[in-house]
Tab-separated table of C-alpha atoms in Angstrom:
chain	number	residue	atom	x	y	z
A	1	UNK	CA	-8.255	-9.219	-17.634
A	2	UNK	CA	-5.269	-10.334	-19.733
A	3	UNK	CA	-6.564	-13.908	-19.595
A	4	UNK	CA	-10.089	-13.085	-20.716
A	5	UNK	CA	-9.144	-10.576	-23.388
A	6	UNK	CA	-6.250	-12.649	-24.677
A	7	UNK	CA	-8.624	-14.279	-27.145
A	8	UNK	CA	-8.469	-11.155	-29.298
A	9	UNK	CA	-5.166	-10.051	-30.843
A	10	UNK	CA	-3.957	-6.648	-29.724
A	11	UNK	CA	-4.048	-5.323	-33.269
A	12	UNK	CA	-7.701	-6.345	-33.524
A	13	UNK	CA	-8.511	-4.488	-30.322
A	14	UNK	CA	-6.708	-1.339	-31.366
A	15	UNK	CA	-8.592	-1.067	-34.647
A	16	UNK	CA	-11.891	-0.885	-32.738
A	17	UNK	CA	-11.027	1.739	-30.145
A	18	UNK	CA	-12.904	5.056	-30.298
A	19	UNK	CA	-10.084	6.828	-28.444
A	20	UNK	CA	-9.142	10.482	-29.067
A	21	UNK	CA	-5.538	9.388	-29.684
A	22	UNK	CA	-5.387	7.267	-32.857
A	23	UNK	CA	-5.231	3.567	-32.060
A	24	UNK	CA	-5.005	3.764	-28.274
A	25	UNK	CA	-7.335	3.753	-25.295
A	26	UNK	CA	-5.558	4.764	-22.107
A	27	UNK	CA	-6.853	2.733	-19.173
A	28	UNK	CA	-5.659	2.770	-15.562
A	29	UNK	CA	-6.556	1.019	-12.322
A	30	UNK	CA	-6.968	2.466	-8.834
A	31	UNK	CA	-7.757	1.383	-5.294
A	32	UNK	CA	-8.913	3.323	-2.232
A	33	UNK	CA	-5.669	4.969	-0.992
A	34	UNK	CA	-5.944	3.920	2.674
A	35	UNK	CA	-6.729	0.298	1.797
A	36	UNK	CA	-3.849	0.222	-0.652
A	37	UNK	CA	-1.425	1.596	1.930
A	38	UNK	CA	-2.422	-0.961	4.555
A	39	UNK	CA	-2.013	-3.741	2.003
A	40	UNK	CA	1.378	-2.345	0.974
A	41	UNK	CA	2.506	-2.217	4.610
A	42	UNK	CA	1.507	-5.860	5.067
A	43	UNK	CA	3.461	-6.825	1.945
A	44	UNK	CA	6.592	-4.952	3.024
A	45	UNK	CA	6.257	-6.317	6.555
A	46	UNK	CA	5.902	-9.960	5.524
A	47	UNK	CA	8.947	-9.719	3.259
A	48	UNK	CA	11.000	-8.119	5.997
A	49	UNK	CA	10.083	-9.895	9.218
A	50	UNK	CA	8.065	-13.043	8.598
A	51	UNK	CA	9.897	-16.319	8.050
A	52	UNK	CA	9.858	-19.954	9.103
A	53	UNK	CA	11.387	-21.239	12.310
A	54	UNK	CA	14.787	-21.600	10.630
A	55	UNK	CA	14.310	-19.133	7.778
A	56	UNK	CA	16.319	-15.953	7.442
A	57	UNK	CA	14.443	-12.700	6.902
A	58	UNK	CA	16.442	-11.132	4.078
A	59	UNK	CA	15.153	-7.591	4.567
A	60	UNK	CA	14.954	-7.552	8.346
A	61	UNK	CA	17.616	-4.905	8.936
A	62	UNK	CA	15.790	-2.014	7.287
A	63	UNK	CA	16.385	1.181	9.270
A	64	UNK	CA	12.751	2.108	10.001
A	65	UNK	CA	12.212	-1.286	11.640
A	66	UNK	CA	15.378	-0.931	13.698
A	67	UNK	CA	14.219	2.522	14.778
A	68	UNK	CA	10.858	1.090	15.820
A	69	UNK	CA	12.583	-1.616	17.846
A	70	UNK	CA	14.874	0.988	19.381
A	71	UNK	CA	11.931	3.180	20.331
A	72	UNK	CA	10.292	0.226	22.045
A	73	UNK	CA	13.533	-0.621	23.834
A	74	UNK	CA	14.055	2.969	24.991
A	75	UNK	CA	10.459	3.277	26.188
A	76	UNK	CA	10.698	0.061	28.185
A	77	UNK	CA	14.329	0.670	29.275
A	78	UNK	CA	15.213	-2.852	28.174
A	79	UNK	CA	18.531	-3.879	26.634
A	80	UNK	CA	18.358	-5.353	23.138
A	81	UNK	CA	18.938	-8.883	24.438
A	82	UNK	CA	15.782	-8.673	26.556
A	83	UNK	CA	13.445	-7.321	23.877
A	84	UNK	CA	10.082	-9.084	23.618
A	85	UNK	CA	10.085	-11.852	21.028
A	86	UNK	CA	7.802	-9.928	18.683
A	87	UNK	CA	10.281	-7.030	18.459
A	88	UNK	CA	13.250	-9.154	17.419
A	89	UNK	CA	14.261	-8.935	13.747
A	90	UNK	CA	12.598	-12.085	12.384
A	91	UNK	CA	9.109	-13.230	13.314
A	92	UNK	CA	7.554	-16.685	12.877
A	93	UNK	CA	4.464	-16.661	10.594
A	94	UNK	CA	2.255	-17.999	13.402
A	95	UNK	CA	3.440	-15.530	16.052
A	96	UNK	CA	1.174	-12.503	16.369
A	97	UNK	CA	2.596	-9.097	17.223
A	98	UNK	CA	1.711	-7.439	20.491
A	99	UNK	CA	-0.239	-4.183	20.355
A	100	UNK	CA	2.810	-2.202	21.483
A	101	UNK	CA	5.030	-3.719	18.792
A	102	UNK	CA	2.430	-3.148	16.095
A	103	UNK	CA	2.019	0.504	17.076
A	104	UNK	CA	5.775	1.155	17.181
A	105	UNK	CA	6.444	-0.451	13.810
A	106	UNK	CA	3.462	1.050	11.996
A	107	UNK	CA	4.040	4.572	13.346
A	108	UNK	CA	7.663	4.565	12.233
A	109	UNK	CA	6.777	3.089	8.845
A	110	UNK	CA	4.243	5.870	8.188
A	111	UNK	CA	6.672	8.551	9.378
A	112	UNK	CA	9.416	7.138	7.178
A	113	UNK	CA	7.254	7.053	4.072
A	114	UNK	CA	5.981	10.596	4.662
A	115	UNK	CA	9.487	11.981	5.076
A	116	UNK	CA	11.306	9.719	2.582
A	117	UNK	CA	14.575	11.410	3.493
A	118	UNK	CA	16.544	8.678	5.218
A	119	UNK	CA	15.237	5.352	3.972
A	120	UNK	CA	12.303	5.422	1.497
A	121	UNK	CA	10.271	2.261	0.959
A	122	UNK	CA	10.038	2.673	-2.835
A	123	UNK	CA	7.461	1.173	-5.157
A	124	UNK	CA	5.064	-0.402	-2.649
A	125	UNK	CA	4.066	2.974	-1.270
A	126	UNK	CA	4.351	5.323	-4.247
A	127	UNK	CA	1.192	7.232	-5.070
A	128	UNK	CA	-1.050	5.673	-7.682
A	129	UNK	CA	-1.093	9.016	-9.486
A	130	UNK	CA	2.623	8.578	-10.184
A	131	UNK	CA	2.049	5.246	-11.909
A	132	UNK	CA	-1.043	6.449	-13.760
A	133	UNK	CA	0.875	9.458	-15.027
A	134	UNK	CA	3.350	7.170	-16.733
A	135	UNK	CA	6.274	8.366	-14.586
A	136	UNK	CA	6.892	11.169	-17.067
A	137	UNK	CA	6.626	14.936	-17.029
A	138	UNK	CA	4.067	14.737	-19.854
A	139	UNK	CA	1.420	12.259	-18.647
A	140	UNK	CA	-1.206	10.962	-21.045
A	141	UNK	CA	-4.887	11.579	-20.248
A	142	UNK	CA	-6.832	8.524	-19.120
A	143	UNK	CA	-9.901	7.487	-21.070
A	144	UNK	CA	-11.104	5.092	-18.383
A	145	UNK	CA	-10.172	4.432	-14.758
A	146	UNK	CA	-10.981	1.012	-13.321
A	147	UNK	CA	-11.679	1.209	-9.577
A	148	UNK	CA	-11.134	-1.934	-7.536
A	149	UNK	CA	-14.250	-1.102	-5.531
A	150	UNK	CA	-16.432	-1.227	-8.678
A	151	UNK	CA	-14.298	-3.503	-10.819
A	152	UNK	CA	-17.106	-5.638	-12.275
A	153	UNK	CA	-18.992	-2.575	-13.529
A	154	UNK	CA	-15.874	-0.821	-14.788
A	155	UNK	CA	-14.639	-3.904	-16.653
A	156	UNK	CA	-18.001	-4.145	-18.367
A	157	UNK	CA	-17.591	-0.540	-19.496
A	158	UNK	CA	-14.122	-1.349	-20.837
A	159	UNK	CA	-15.350	-4.414	-22.725
A	160	UNK	CA	-18.089	-2.397	-24.371
A	161	UNK	CA	-15.596	0.292	-25.359
A	162	UNK	CA	-13.376	-2.199	-27.202
A	163	UNK	CA	-16.161	-4.310	-28.622
A	164	UNK	CA	-15.382	-7.382	-26.533
A	165	UNK	CA	-18.387	-9.720	-26.437
A	166	UNK	CA	-16.945	-13.126	-25.552
A	167	UNK	CA	-17.850	-14.921	-22.362
A	168	UNK	CA	-15.218	-14.649	-19.618
A	169	UNK	CA	-13.079	-17.738	-19.157
A	170	UNK	CA	-11.292	-16.573	-16.001
A	171	UNK	CA	-13.312	-15.488	-12.941
A	172	UNK	CA	-12.156	-12.538	-10.867
A	173	UNK	CA	-10.600	-13.621	-7.581
A	174	UNK	CA	-11.378	-12.083	-4.206
A	175	UNK	CA	-8.739	-10.643	-1.902
A	176	UNK	CA	-7.297	-13.220	0.445
A	177	UNK	CA	-9.266	-13.259	3.686
A	178	UNK	CA	-7.535	-12.215	6.906
A	179	UNK	CA	-7.876	-15.765	8.253
A	180	UNK	CA	-5.762	-17.028	5.339
A	181	UNK	CA	-2.863	-14.658	6.008
A	182	UNK	CA	0.037	-15.421	8.390
A	183	UNK	CA	-0.781	-14.450	11.962
A	184	UNK	CA	2.587	-12.737	12.133
A	185	UNK	CA	1.284	-10.010	9.797
A	186	UNK	CA	-0.717	-7.231	11.514
A	187	UNK	CA	-4.350	-7.467	10.291
A	188	UNK	CA	-5.699	-4.552	8.261
A	189	UNK	CA	-8.521	-4.009	10.790
A	190	UNK	CA	-5.942	-3.536	13.587
A	191	UNK	CA	-3.980	-1.051	11.497
A	192	UNK	CA	-7.172	0.787	10.576
A	193	UNK	CA	-8.034	1.040	14.285
A	194	UNK	CA	-4.640	2.644	14.923
A	195	UNK	CA	-5.425	5.265	12.283
A	196	UNK	CA	-8.836	5.939	13.815
A	197	UNK	CA	-7.335	6.300	17.300
A	198	UNK	CA	-4.448	8.575	16.274
A	199	UNK	CA	-5.567	11.596	14.196
A	200	UNK	CA	-1.975	12.695	13.564
A	201	UNK	CA	-1.114	9.285	12.117
A	202	UNK	CA	-4.142	9.396	9.822
A	203	UNK	CA	-3.247	12.920	8.701
A	204	UNK	CA	0.268	11.737	7.870
A	205	UNK	CA	-1.197	9.027	5.661
A	206	UNK	CA	-3.480	11.571	3.987
A	207	UNK	CA	-0.468	13.822	3.381
A	208	UNK	CA	1.285	10.968	1.570
A	209	UNK	CA	-1.655	10.194	-0.711
A	210	UNK	CA	-3.352	13.596	-1.001
A	211	UNK	CA	-2.822	13.611	-4.771
A	212	UNK	CA	-4.606	10.265	-5.072
A	213	UNK	CA	-7.593	11.450	-3.038
A	214	UNK	CA	-7.931	14.607	-5.113
A	215	UNK	CA	-7.186	13.226	-8.581
A	216	UNK	CA	-8.728	9.741	-8.444
A	217	UNK	CA	-12.100	10.657	-6.986
A	218	UNK	CA	-11.765	9.168	-3.498
A	219	UNK	CA	-13.202	11.144	-0.549
A	220	UNK	CA	-10.848	12.192	2.223
A	221	UNK	CA	-11.243	10.062	5.371
A	222	UNK	CA	-13.071	11.790	8.194
A	223	UNK	CA	-10.541	13.707	10.266
A	224	UNK	CA	-8.159	14.475	7.399
A	225	UNK	CA	-7.500	18.047	6.326
A	226	UNK	CA	-6.751	19.037	2.759
A	227	UNK	CA	-4.291	21.659	4.024
A	228	UNK	CA	-3.034	20.567	7.465
A	229	UNK	CA	-2.149	23.390	9.809
A	230	UNK	CA	1.109	21.817	10.966
A	231	UNK	CA	3.626	19.634	9.211
A	232	UNK	CA	4.127	16.177	10.668
A	233	UNK	CA	7.253	15.302	12.586
A	234	UNK	CA	10.019	13.586	10.564
A	235	UNK	CA	11.001	10.027	11.500
A	236	UNK	CA	13.635	9.449	14.129
A	237	UNK	CA	17.173	8.673	13.071
A	238	UNK	CA	18.669	5.310	13.943
A	239	UNK	CA	21.306	6.908	16.173
A	240	UNK	CA	18.606	8.784	18.112
A	241	UNK	CA	17.433	5.632	19.857
A	242	UNK	CA	20.656	3.685	20.297
């Protein structure tokens, strides 16, 4: 968007805006909450655990990952030295995780984010409503919300609103296909299957992003409750599995 609309100076755009606030049109972007969370998990995971054969994973010692590894070790009654390769701190990009390792890591990640008491995972998993509200106690109303799922149509609406009529010079790019991502990163379809198979895990995710579902116009996934009957369990502490 910045590439295509860079042909017009900002001042020229602002003079044309029919916004209720003089000179400004407040525009935000949004993505389906579940898809965004899975993408955020993949991003956090690849930064933490995926590296080359001799590379050092700089963020590998994050507590929720150590808890997940400890849970797997306790469940299998294995000492740390005999952990499966895919549960050691740093993973090669071409080494896929086992199903057990994926479940342990993803469950603890979701529990950690929902609780956010011991070791929050910060900006990658904040609600979109927080960003759209401007991180202030007095958020500005949005004149237009661009949804990733209907981006072409929404961008056309934005261009019409600001009087932009030039031909696009920069095509929109598609999300990188799963086949192009490192095999060491759990695929989104596998993570989505975990959510479908574990209602409590899906409800935890809905609890995290309930504001986004309600405020941004996305329907709740089937199986999620707006007001869950029971609070989810907090994540385990590191010392609980050592």
